[in-house]
Tab-separated table of C-alpha atoms in Angstrom:
chain	number	residue	atom	x	y	z
A	17	MET	CA	96.648	83.155	70.922
A	18	SER	CA	95.842	79.362	70.626
A	19	HIS	CA	97.470	76.687	73.943
A	20	ILE	CA	96.777	74.088	72.510
A	21	ILE	CA	100.408	72.041	71.648
A	22	LYS	CA	100.002	68.039	71.344
A	23	THR	CA	102.991	66.243	72.437
A	24	SER	CA	103.489	64.013	68.799
A	25	PRO	CA	103.967	66.749	66.763
A	26	ASN	CA	106.970	67.842	68.405
A	27	ARG	CA	108.802	64.750	68.804
A	28	ASN	CA	110.223	65.166	65.524
A	29	LYS	CA	111.208	68.677	66.393
A	30	THR	CA	114.892	69.719	67.514
A	31	ILE	CA	116.526	72.222	69.736
A	32	LEU	CA	119.410	73.675	70.587
A	33	LEU	CA	120.534	75.953	73.917
A	34	ILE	CA	123.943	78.003	73.355
A	35	SER	CA	124.311	79.728	76.751
A	36	HIS	CA	126.850	79.406	79.547
A	37	ASN	CA	124.684	79.147	81.832
A	38	PHE	CA	121.879	76.097	83.167
A	39	SER	CA	120.678	73.144	85.347
A	40	PRO	CA	121.741	72.648	88.202
A	41	GLU	CA	122.505	76.212	89.056
A	42	PRO	CA	119.774	77.402	91.613
A	43	THR	CA	119.184	80.812	90.485
A	44	GLY	CA	119.538	82.975	87.724
A	45	ILE	CA	119.704	82.484	83.955
A	46	GLY	CA	121.138	79.105	84.658
A	47	LYS	CA	117.573	77.912	86.544
A	48	ILE	CA	115.438	79.183	83.964
A	49	ASN	CA	116.964	77.895	80.889
A	50	GLY	CA	116.757	74.447	82.711
A	51	GLU	CA	112.929	74.852	83.438
A	52	MET	CA	112.845	75.622	79.627
A	53	MET	CA	113.961	72.426	78.337
A	54	HIS	CA	113.108	70.036	80.851
A	55	TRP	CA	109.692	70.918	79.999
A	56	LEU	CA	110.659	71.437	76.033
A	57	ALA	CA	111.498	67.933	76.222
A	58	ASN	CA	108.855	67.014	78.369
A	59	GLU	CA	106.504	68.127	75.381
A	60	GLY	CA	108.481	65.780	72.964
A	61	PHE	CA	111.001	67.817	71.394
A	62	LYS	CA	114.628	66.886	71.303
A	63	CYS	CA	116.843	69.109	72.724
A	64	THR	CA	120.649	70.009	72.761
A	65	VAL	CA	122.114	72.079	74.796
A	66	ILE	CA	125.879	73.487	74.670
A	67	THR	CA	127.228	75.158	77.905
A	68	THR	CA	129.657	75.283	80.999
A	69	PHE	CA	129.782	73.554	83.701
A	70	PRO	CA	127.485	74.951	87.242
A	71	TYR	CA	128.753	77.445	88.390
A	72	TYR	CA	126.766	80.488	88.980
A	73	PRO	CA	126.134	81.843	92.040
A	74	HIS	CA	128.941	81.135	94.127
A	75	TRP	CA	131.732	82.023	91.170
A	76	GLU	CA	133.081	78.267	91.178
A	77	ILE	CA	132.385	75.210	89.955
A	78	GLN	CA	129.623	72.951	92.236
A	79	ALA	CA	130.175	68.915	92.793
A	80	PRO	CA	130.173	66.845	91.304
A	81	TYR	CA	131.452	68.248	88.333
A	82	LYS	CA	134.528	69.370	87.944
A	83	ASN	CA	136.433	72.512	84.764
A	84	ARG	CA	138.992	70.183	83.253
A	85	TRP	CA	137.846	68.911	79.540
A	86	PHE	CA	134.210	68.652	77.962
A	87	LYS	CA	131.444	66.623	79.490
A	88	ARG	CA	128.780	65.206	77.281
A	89	GLU	CA	125.174	63.755	79.591
A	90	ASP	CA	122.021	62.362	78.041
A	91	ILE	CA	118.376	62.695	79.521
A	92	ASN	CA	115.360	61.334	79.104
A	93	TYR	CA	111.720	61.474	78.741
A	94	PRO	CA	109.948	58.476	78.040
A	95	ASP	CA	106.938	58.994	78.262
A	96	SER	CA	106.810	61.878	75.860
A	97	ASN	CA	110.017	60.460	73.427
A	98	GLY	CA	111.702	63.636	75.013
A	99	LEU	CA	115.589	64.034	75.000
A	100	ILE	CA	118.110	66.696	76.579
A	101	THR	CA	121.843	65.774	76.284
A	102	ILE	CA	124.179	68.254	76.943
A	103	TYR	CA	127.491	69.200	76.330
A	104	ARG	CA	129.283	71.340	78.958
A	105	CYS	CA	132.587	72.739	77.612
A	106	PRO	CA	135.360	74.132	80.203
A	107	PHE	CA	135.890	77.278	80.766
A	108	TYR	CA	137.709	80.149	82.524
A	109	ILE	CA	136.582	81.269	86.125
A	110	PRO	CA	137.659	84.722	87.596
A	111	SER	CA	137.607	84.233	91.513
A	112	LYS	CA	136.510	87.918	91.843
A	113	PRO	CA	135.027	89.243	88.002
A	114	THR	CA	136.711	92.947	87.126
A	115	GLY	CA	135.599	94.092	83.754
A	116	LYS	CA	139.100	92.605	81.774
A	117	LYS	CA	138.387	89.359	83.578
A	118	ARG	CA	134.378	88.794	82.623
A	119	MET	CA	135.402	89.664	79.645
A	120	ALA	CA	138.438	86.835	79.010
A	121	GLN	CA	136.253	84.882	80.441
A	122	ASP	CA	133.549	85.212	77.658
A	123	PHE	CA	136.047	84.752	75.610
A	124	SER	CA	137.143	80.887	77.041
A	125	TYR	CA	133.475	80.519	76.154
A	126	TRP	CA	133.668	81.660	72.585
A	127	VAL	CA	136.212	79.480	72.627
A	128	PHE	CA	135.149	75.827	73.798
A	129	MET	CA	131.810	76.613	72.874
A	130	SER	CA	132.988	76.840	69.636
A	131	TRP	CA	134.498	73.732	68.751
A	132	VAL	CA	130.884	71.772	69.909
A	133	ALA	CA	128.682	74.326	67.580
A	134	GLY	CA	131.922	73.480	64.781
A	135	MET	CA	131.095	69.378	65.408
A	136	PHE	CA	127.498	70.306	64.047
A	137	VAL	CA	127.984	72.106	61.274
A	138	LEU	CA	130.562	69.208	60.327
A	139	THR	CA	128.561	66.144	61.310
A	140	LYS	CA	125.413	68.630	59.162
A	141	LYS	CA	122.846	68.329	62.517
A	142	LYS	CA	120.369	70.757	61.673
A	143	PHE	CA	117.934	72.411	64.031
A	144	ASP	CA	114.548	73.429	63.911
A	145	LEU	CA	115.291	75.747	66.411
A	146	ILE	CA	118.138	77.769	67.529
A	147	ILE	CA	117.962	79.743	70.736
A	148	THR	CA	121.232	81.810	71.578
A	149	ILE	CA	121.024	83.262	75.013
A	150	ALA	CA	122.563	86.965	75.790
A	151	PRO	CA	124.555	87.576	78.263
A	152	PRO	CA	127.109	87.684	76.609
A	153	VAL	CA	126.361	88.797	73.248
A	154	HIS	CA	129.031	87.051	70.823
A	155	LEU	CA	127.613	83.935	71.893
A	156	GLY	CA	124.984	84.544	69.118
A	157	TYR	CA	127.440	84.185	66.679
A	158	LEU	CA	127.880	80.458	67.542
A	159	GLY	CA	124.269	79.878	66.671
A	160	LEU	CA	124.100	82.168	63.522
A	161	LEU	CA	127.029	80.259	62.360
A	162	ILE	CA	125.158	76.973	62.282
A	163	LYS	CA	121.537	78.910	60.432
A	164	ASN	CA	123.589	79.898	57.677
A	165	LYS	CA	125.748	76.425	56.887
A	166	MET	CA	122.904	73.918	57.940
A	167	GLY	CA	119.222	75.902	58.266
A	168	GLY	CA	116.897	76.537	60.766
A	169	LYS	CA	115.372	79.337	62.592
A	170	LEU	CA	117.810	81.193	65.421
A	171	ILE	CA	115.978	83.317	68.353
A	172	TYR	CA	118.656	86.261	69.844
A	173	HIS	CA	117.121	86.393	73.355
A	174	ILE	CA	118.198	88.730	75.117
A	175	GLN	CA	117.795	88.176	78.877
A	176	ASP	CA	119.963	91.561	80.506
A	177	MET	CA	121.055	94.293	78.011
A	178	GLN	CA	125.064	93.540	78.813
A	179	ILE	CA	127.084	96.560	76.985
A	180	GLU	CA	124.932	99.028	78.387
A	181	SER	CA	125.320	98.008	81.593
A	182	ALA	CA	128.905	97.140	81.816
A	183	GLN	CA	129.399	100.979	80.200
A	184	LYS	CA	127.032	102.563	82.829
A	185	LEU	CA	128.978	100.196	85.473
A	186	ASP	CA	132.865	101.390	84.558
A	187	MET	CA	133.104	97.729	83.415
A	188	ILE	CA	134.502	98.964	80.187
A	189	SER	CA	135.755	102.410	79.550
A	190	SER	CA	137.501	101.318	76.218
A	191	LYS	CA	135.577	103.620	73.415
A	192	MET	CA	136.915	100.404	70.757
A	193	ILE	CA	136.213	97.552	73.157
A	194	LEU	CA	132.205	99.392	73.125
A	195	GLU	CA	132.327	100.558	69.250
A	196	TYR	CA	132.701	96.857	68.866
A	197	ALA	CA	130.496	94.426	70.831
A	198	TYR	CA	127.231	97.607	69.950
A	199	LYS	CA	128.411	96.211	66.383
A	200	ILE	CA	128.070	92.708	66.489
A	201	GLU	CA	125.019	93.203	68.895
A	202	LYS	CA	123.814	95.483	65.740
A	203	LYS	CA	124.717	92.096	63.544
A	204	LEU	CA	122.728	90.167	65.718
A	205	LEU	CA	119.691	91.892	65.918
A	206	MET	CA	119.862	92.208	62.654
A	207	GLU	CA	120.081	88.708	60.953
A	208	ALA	CA	118.261	86.503	63.690
A	209	ASP	CA	114.918	85.109	62.430
A	210	TYR	CA	113.660	86.473	66.144
A	211	VAL	CA	114.717	88.817	68.434
A	212	SER	CA	113.494	88.492	72.086
A	213	CYS	CA	114.010	89.734	75.365
A	214	ILE	CA	112.218	90.426	79.007
A	215	SER	CA	110.105	93.112	79.859
A	216	PRO	CA	108.996	95.881	77.083
A	217	GLY	CA	111.345	98.357	78.584
A	218	MET	CA	114.044	96.455	77.498
A	219	ILE	CA	111.900	95.944	73.977
A	220	ALA	CA	112.091	99.267	73.295
A	221	LYS	CA	115.638	100.244	74.420
A	222	ILE	CA	116.227	97.106	71.209
A	223	LYS	CA	113.641	98.886	69.083
A	224	THR	CA	116.311	102.343	69.232
A	225	LYS	CA	118.117	99.821	67.698
A	226	VAL	CA	117.237	98.048	65.367
A	227	ASP	CA	113.351	98.442	63.315
A	228	ARG	CA	111.960	95.179	63.815
A	229	ASP	CA	109.298	93.164	65.632
A	230	VAL	CA	110.813	91.916	69.931
A	231	ILE	CA	108.622	89.390	70.549
A	232	TYR	CA	108.300	89.445	74.811
A	233	PHE	CA	109.198	86.517	76.220
A	234	PRO	CA	109.539	87.157	79.981
A	235	ASN	CA	110.694	84.725	82.778
A	236	TRP	CA	108.602	82.718	84.361
A	237	VAL	CA	108.062	81.248	87.902
A	238	ASP	CA	106.645	77.725	88.313
A	239	ILE	CA	103.309	78.360	90.571
A	240	THR	CA	102.861	75.037	92.323
A	241	ALA	CA	106.351	75.036	93.859
A	242	PHE	CA	105.862	78.874	95.019
A	243	TYR	CA	103.221	79.560	97.110
A	244	PRO	CA	101.457	81.236	99.801
A	245	VAL	CA	102.072	79.948	103.439
A	246	ASN	CA	99.586	81.441	105.976
A	247	ALA	CA	101.134	79.981	109.223
A	248	ARG	CA	104.215	82.963	108.566
A	249	SER	CA	104.967	83.551	112.267
A	250	LEU	CA	106.139	79.253	112.522
A	251	LEU	CA	107.842	80.082	109.809
A	252	LYS	CA	109.822	83.742	111.476
A	253	ALA	CA	110.406	81.450	114.760
A	254	LYS	CA	112.303	78.943	112.733
A	255	TRP	CA	114.829	81.104	111.129
A	256	GLY	CA	115.440	82.578	114.910
A	257	TYR	CA	112.761	85.747	114.625
A	258	GLN	CA	110.725	87.340	116.493
A	259	ASN	CA	106.619	87.295	115.880
A	260	ASP	CA	106.069	90.836	115.894
A	261	ASP	CA	109.902	91.391	113.914
A	262	VAL	CA	109.549	93.474	110.132
A	263	VAL	CA	111.207	90.587	108.241
A	264	PHE	CA	113.129	92.609	105.172
A	265	LEU	CA	114.970	90.170	102.517
A	266	TYR	CA	117.417	90.171	99.620
A	267	SER	CA	117.734	87.019	98.654
A	268	GLY	CA	119.296	86.158	95.062
A	269	ALA	CA	122.740	87.848	93.491
A	270	ILE	CA	125.318	89.657	95.361
A	271	GLY	CA	127.385	91.667	92.645
A	272	GLU	CA	127.755	95.368	91.965
A	273	LYS	CA	124.546	96.496	89.815
A	274	GLN	CA	122.125	95.922	92.327
A	275	GLY	CA	123.917	98.262	94.829
A	276	LEU	CA	123.155	95.814	97.645
A	277	GLU	CA	125.157	99.076	100.769
A	278	SER	CA	122.140	100.236	100.282
A	279	ILE	CA	120.924	97.929	102.645
A	280	ILE	CA	123.545	98.961	105.050
A	281	LEU	CA	123.126	102.255	104.934
A	282	SER	CA	119.518	102.308	106.025
A	283	ALA	CA	120.061	98.963	108.424
A	284	GLU	CA	122.350	101.587	109.923
A	285	GLU	CA	119.578	104.121	110.027
A	286	LEU	CA	117.498	102.183	111.183
A	287	LYS	CA	119.472	99.915	114.473
A	288	ASP	CA	117.257	101.301	117.170
A	289	ASP	CA	114.980	99.454	116.314
A	290	THR	CA	114.870	96.240	117.067
A	291	LYS	CA	111.930	95.125	115.294
A	292	ILE	CA	113.342	96.080	111.703
A	293	LYS	CA	115.834	93.045	110.387
A	294	PHE	CA	117.315	92.609	107.455
A	295	ILE	CA	118.434	89.776	105.294
A	296	ILE	CA	121.313	89.826	102.615
A	297	CYS	CA	120.456	85.656	101.290
A	298	GLY	CA	122.882	85.237	98.044
A	299	THR	CA	126.141	84.376	96.790
A	300	GLY	CA	128.275	86.790	94.720
A	301	PRO	CA	131.990	88.768	94.008
A	302	TYR	CA	130.877	91.570	96.076
A	303	LYS	CA	129.247	89.863	99.069
A	304	HIS	CA	132.821	89.993	100.674
A	305	LYS	CA	132.564	93.743	100.924
A	306	LEU	CA	129.016	94.666	101.709
A	307	MET	CA	130.272	91.509	105.021
A	308	LEU	CA	133.080	94.119	106.223
A	309	MET	CA	130.795	97.020	105.853
A	310	ALA	CA	127.889	95.225	108.015
A	311	LYS	CA	130.922	94.496	110.515
A	312	GLU	CA	132.448	97.771	110.591
A	313	LYS	CA	129.018	99.219	111.611
A	314	ASN	CA	128.148	96.965	114.180
A	315	LEU	CA	124.941	95.447	112.990
A	316	LYS	CA	122.972	93.944	114.807
A	317	ASN	CA	119.688	93.789	112.513
A	318	LEU	CA	121.790	92.573	109.169
A	319	GLU	CA	122.055	89.052	108.371
A	320	PHE	CA	124.398	87.568	106.329
A	321	LEU	CA	122.560	83.967	104.638
A	322	PRO	CA	124.165	80.982	102.274
A	323	VAL	CA	121.692	80.314	99.374
A	324	GLN	CA	118.621	78.667	100.730
A	325	ASP	CA	118.013	74.891	99.524
A	326	ARG	CA	115.408	74.484	97.282
A	327	GLU	CA	113.458	72.239	99.478
A	328	ILE	CA	113.223	75.213	102.457
A	329	PHE	CA	113.299	78.007	99.720
A	330	ASN	CA	108.998	78.515	99.242
A	331	GLU	CA	108.793	78.434	103.480
A	332	PHE	CA	112.046	80.909	103.383
A	333	LEU	CA	110.419	83.814	101.179
A	334	ASN	CA	107.335	83.886	102.946
A	335	MET	CA	109.196	83.741	105.987
A	336	ALA	CA	110.219	87.595	105.107
A	337	ASP	CA	107.416	90.826	104.937
A	338	TYR	CA	108.962	92.983	103.054
A	339	HIS	CA	111.464	91.918	99.567
A	340	LEU	CA	113.685	94.284	98.608
A	341	ILE	CA	114.824	94.188	94.587
A	342	LEU	CA	117.654	96.779	94.246
A	343	GLN	CA	119.171	98.368	91.051
A	344	LYS	CA	121.252	101.319	90.756
A	345	GLY	CA	119.731	104.059	88.907
A	346	SER	CA	122.177	103.355	86.388
A	347	VAL	CA	121.314	100.059	84.647
A	348	SER	CA	117.109	100.582	84.335
A	349	ASP	CA	115.479	99.059	82.338
A	350	LEU	CA	118.811	97.069	81.304
A	351	GLY	CA	117.291	94.041	82.536
A	352	MET	CA	114.091	92.652	85.031
A	353	PRO	CA	115.222	91.389	88.336
A	354	SER	CA	114.551	87.069	88.239
A	355	LYS	CA	114.426	86.971	91.813
A	356	LEU	CA	111.339	89.040	91.084
A	357	ALA	CA	108.824	85.789	89.437
A	358	THR	CA	109.748	83.559	92.767
A	359	ILE	CA	108.914	86.822	94.854
A	360	LEU	CA	105.344	87.400	93.254
A	361	ALA	CA	104.712	83.666	93.005
A	362	VAL	CA	105.021	83.465	97.059
A	363	GLY	CA	102.664	86.317	96.945
A	364	GLY	CA	105.673	88.673	98.787
A	365	VAL	CA	105.149	92.577	99.142
A	366	SER	CA	108.284	94.177	97.209
A	367	ILE	CA	109.663	96.816	98.059
A	368	ALA	CA	111.894	97.972	94.554
A	369	THR	CA	114.476	100.742	93.639
A	370	THR	CA	113.748	101.951	90.370
A	371	LEU	CA	112.794	105.051	87.957
A	372	PRO	CA	109.330	106.219	86.919
A	373	GLY	CA	108.807	105.111	83.553
A	374	THR	CA	110.513	102.218	83.779
A	375	SER	CA	108.976	98.311	83.353
A	376	LEU	CA	110.143	97.642	87.688
A	377	HIS	CA	108.394	100.610	88.734
A	378	ASN	CA	105.350	100.040	86.264
A	379	LEU	CA	104.730	96.301	86.716
A	380	ILE	CA	105.048	97.026	90.898
A	381	HIS	CA	102.356	100.645	90.202
A	382	GLY	CA	100.074	99.193	87.470
A	383	HIS	CA	98.930	95.766	89.795
A	384	ASN	CA	99.324	96.710	93.269
A	385	VAL	CA	102.089	94.471	94.373
A	386	GLY	CA	104.698	97.198	96.351
A	387	TYR	CA	106.102	99.996	96.971
A	388	ALA	CA	108.761	101.466	94.568
A	389	VAL	CA	111.233	104.083	95.882
A	390	GLU	CA	114.474	105.538	93.959
A	391	PRO	CA	117.681	104.605	93.469
A	392	ASP	CA	120.996	105.087	95.039
A	393	ASN	CA	119.337	106.996	97.667
A	394	HIS	CA	119.466	104.813	101.101
A	395	HIS	CA	117.585	107.701	102.919
A	396	LEU	CA	113.955	107.664	100.668
A	397	LEU	CA	114.384	103.502	101.193
A	398	SER	CA	115.034	104.071	105.081
A	399	LYS	CA	112.011	106.388	105.168
A	400	LEU	CA	109.928	103.642	103.057
A	401	ILE	CA	110.585	101.244	105.651
A	402	VAL	CA	109.545	102.833	108.815
A	403	ASN	CA	106.684	104.263	106.969
A	404	LEU	CA	105.383	100.929	105.874
A	405	LYS	CA	104.013	100.358	109.810
A	406	THR	CA	101.335	102.959	109.133
A	407	LEU	CA	99.855	101.297	105.856
A	408	ASP	CA	97.255	98.688	106.151
A	409	CYS	CA	96.939	97.575	102.669
A	410	TYR	CA	99.631	94.448	103.325
A	411	GLU	CA	96.947	91.640	103.014
A	412	GLN	CA	95.778	92.757	99.117
A	413	LYS	CA	99.557	93.750	97.904
A	414	ARG	CA	100.046	89.790	98.954
A	415	ALA	CA	96.824	88.634	97.256
A	416	ASN	CA	97.900	90.803	94.016
A	417	ALA	CA	101.280	89.700	93.908
A	418	ARG	CA	100.556	86.071	93.646
A	419	ASN	CA	97.088	86.677	91.477
A	420	TYR	CA	99.888	88.023	88.855
A	421	ALA	CA	102.251	85.391	89.039
A	422	THR	CA	99.290	82.803	87.924
A	423	GLN	CA	97.593	84.980	85.447
A	424	TYR	CA	101.210	86.040	83.345
A	425	LEU	CA	103.855	83.990	84.557
A	426	ASN	CA	102.754	80.776	84.249
A	427	ILE	CA	105.668	78.778	82.618
A	428	ASP	CA	103.347	76.092	79.849
A	429	ASN	CA	101.753	79.351	78.905
A	430	ILE	CA	104.442	80.970	78.309
A	431	LEU	CA	106.679	78.623	76.273
A	432	LYS	CA	102.840	77.186	75.373
A	433	ASP	CA	102.990	80.852	72.877
A	434	LEU	CA	106.444	81.478	72.104
A	435	LEU	CA	105.906	77.595	70.344
A	436	VAL	CA	103.416	79.765	68.942
A	437	ASN	CA	104.784	82.699	67.849
A	438	VAL	CA	107.873	80.737	65.686
A	439	PHE	CA	106.025	77.453	64.746
A	440	ASN	CA	103.351	79.245	63.303
C-alpha cells in the first residue's frame, strides 16, 4: 500500500471528529484523538472537532478549562494551510462513575454535542470525512445525521466494545437497555461507510454482528518521543530505587476492568523478597479502593504515583524492568490496552494478563516481546514474577519490542494507510 500522500491535494478537504475525549488529555483515547487531528492538520486538512472539556483520566475538569458553557478554539498550521477548530461542550462528570452514572454522562454528551452537530446541518456545512469514536456507541448517530443530511463519508471507529464490557462487568444488567444498545450499534455498523477498530480480535467479534469489511486501524505511538534509554540504573536512583531492585510498573487508567487488585495480592505474596518492587501509576475511580487495600495489608513493596508529566514520562517508563498490562478475563479482546504501544516503543518487556487466542496474547508471544499469564489469578502472576529472575532473554525481548513499535506502530504509516483506504 502506498504511503506517499502529498500535502497540496489535502488543502481543501475537511474532516470532522466527534468524540468525548481530545487533547490535552494525557492518556487514552483523548491523547490518540489529539495526535490524529494534529497530524491531519499538519498534512493540510481543515479539521473540526466536537468534544468535551478535558477530564480523563482524573474524572474532573482540568485547569484552565471550566465546564460552564460551550467554547471554541482555533489552531492554525501556517506551513501546511491546515486548521483545527474545536468545539467543546459542557457535560456531566460523575465523581464515582457507576454504570448508571456513566449512562447519565453519555446522555449529557448526546444532548450538548447534538446542538453543535445540528449547527453544521443548519449552516449546510459539508465534511469530506466524518470520524466518530466509540465509546460511547450512540455518538455515531451524530455522524450519521450529518452524513445523511450533507453527504461525506462516515468512519465508525471502535476503540472499546463498550456494550460487551459493561455487560461482562455487570455495569449494565437491564436486558431492555442492553437490547436497545445492541440495536443502535448494529444500525451504525451497517450504515457507516467504514467501520474500523484497533485489534484483529475485535475485528472478528464485529464480523459476528455484521457481514462487512472492517478496517484494522491500530493505536500508534510517537517513536521519536518514546525510545529506549540505556542508563537505566541512573533512572532507578532518580525514582528512589536501588540498581538491583526489580521494578514492576503499572502505568495507566485505574478502573474496574483492569483487575488491578491482582497487583495488591501479588505484592502481599512477595513482600518478603525485598528486591521486588511494584508501582501503580495513574489515576481513576478505582485508585482509592486499591490504596486502602494496600494500606490494610501494610505493603512496603508497593508505591502509588500520580500521572507523570510528559517531559519525564519516557525516562519513567525506561526505569521499570517489567510493565504490567492487566485486564480481567471477562473483557478479553473487547479492546486493546492503549498503554501497550508506548511500552513497546521504549523497549519495555510486558507481563500481560490475557487469554490464549486473544490479540494481546498473540502479539506478546508471536513477537516475543514479553510474557502472558492467565487473568484473574494472582498466584500465577506471583509465580511468573519470581521465575523471571532466572530467565536470560530479557535484552532480546526489549529489542523485539522496540522493533515492533518502529515497524508497525509509526503514526505516519498508520494514518497514511487510513487515508488511502478512505480517499482512494
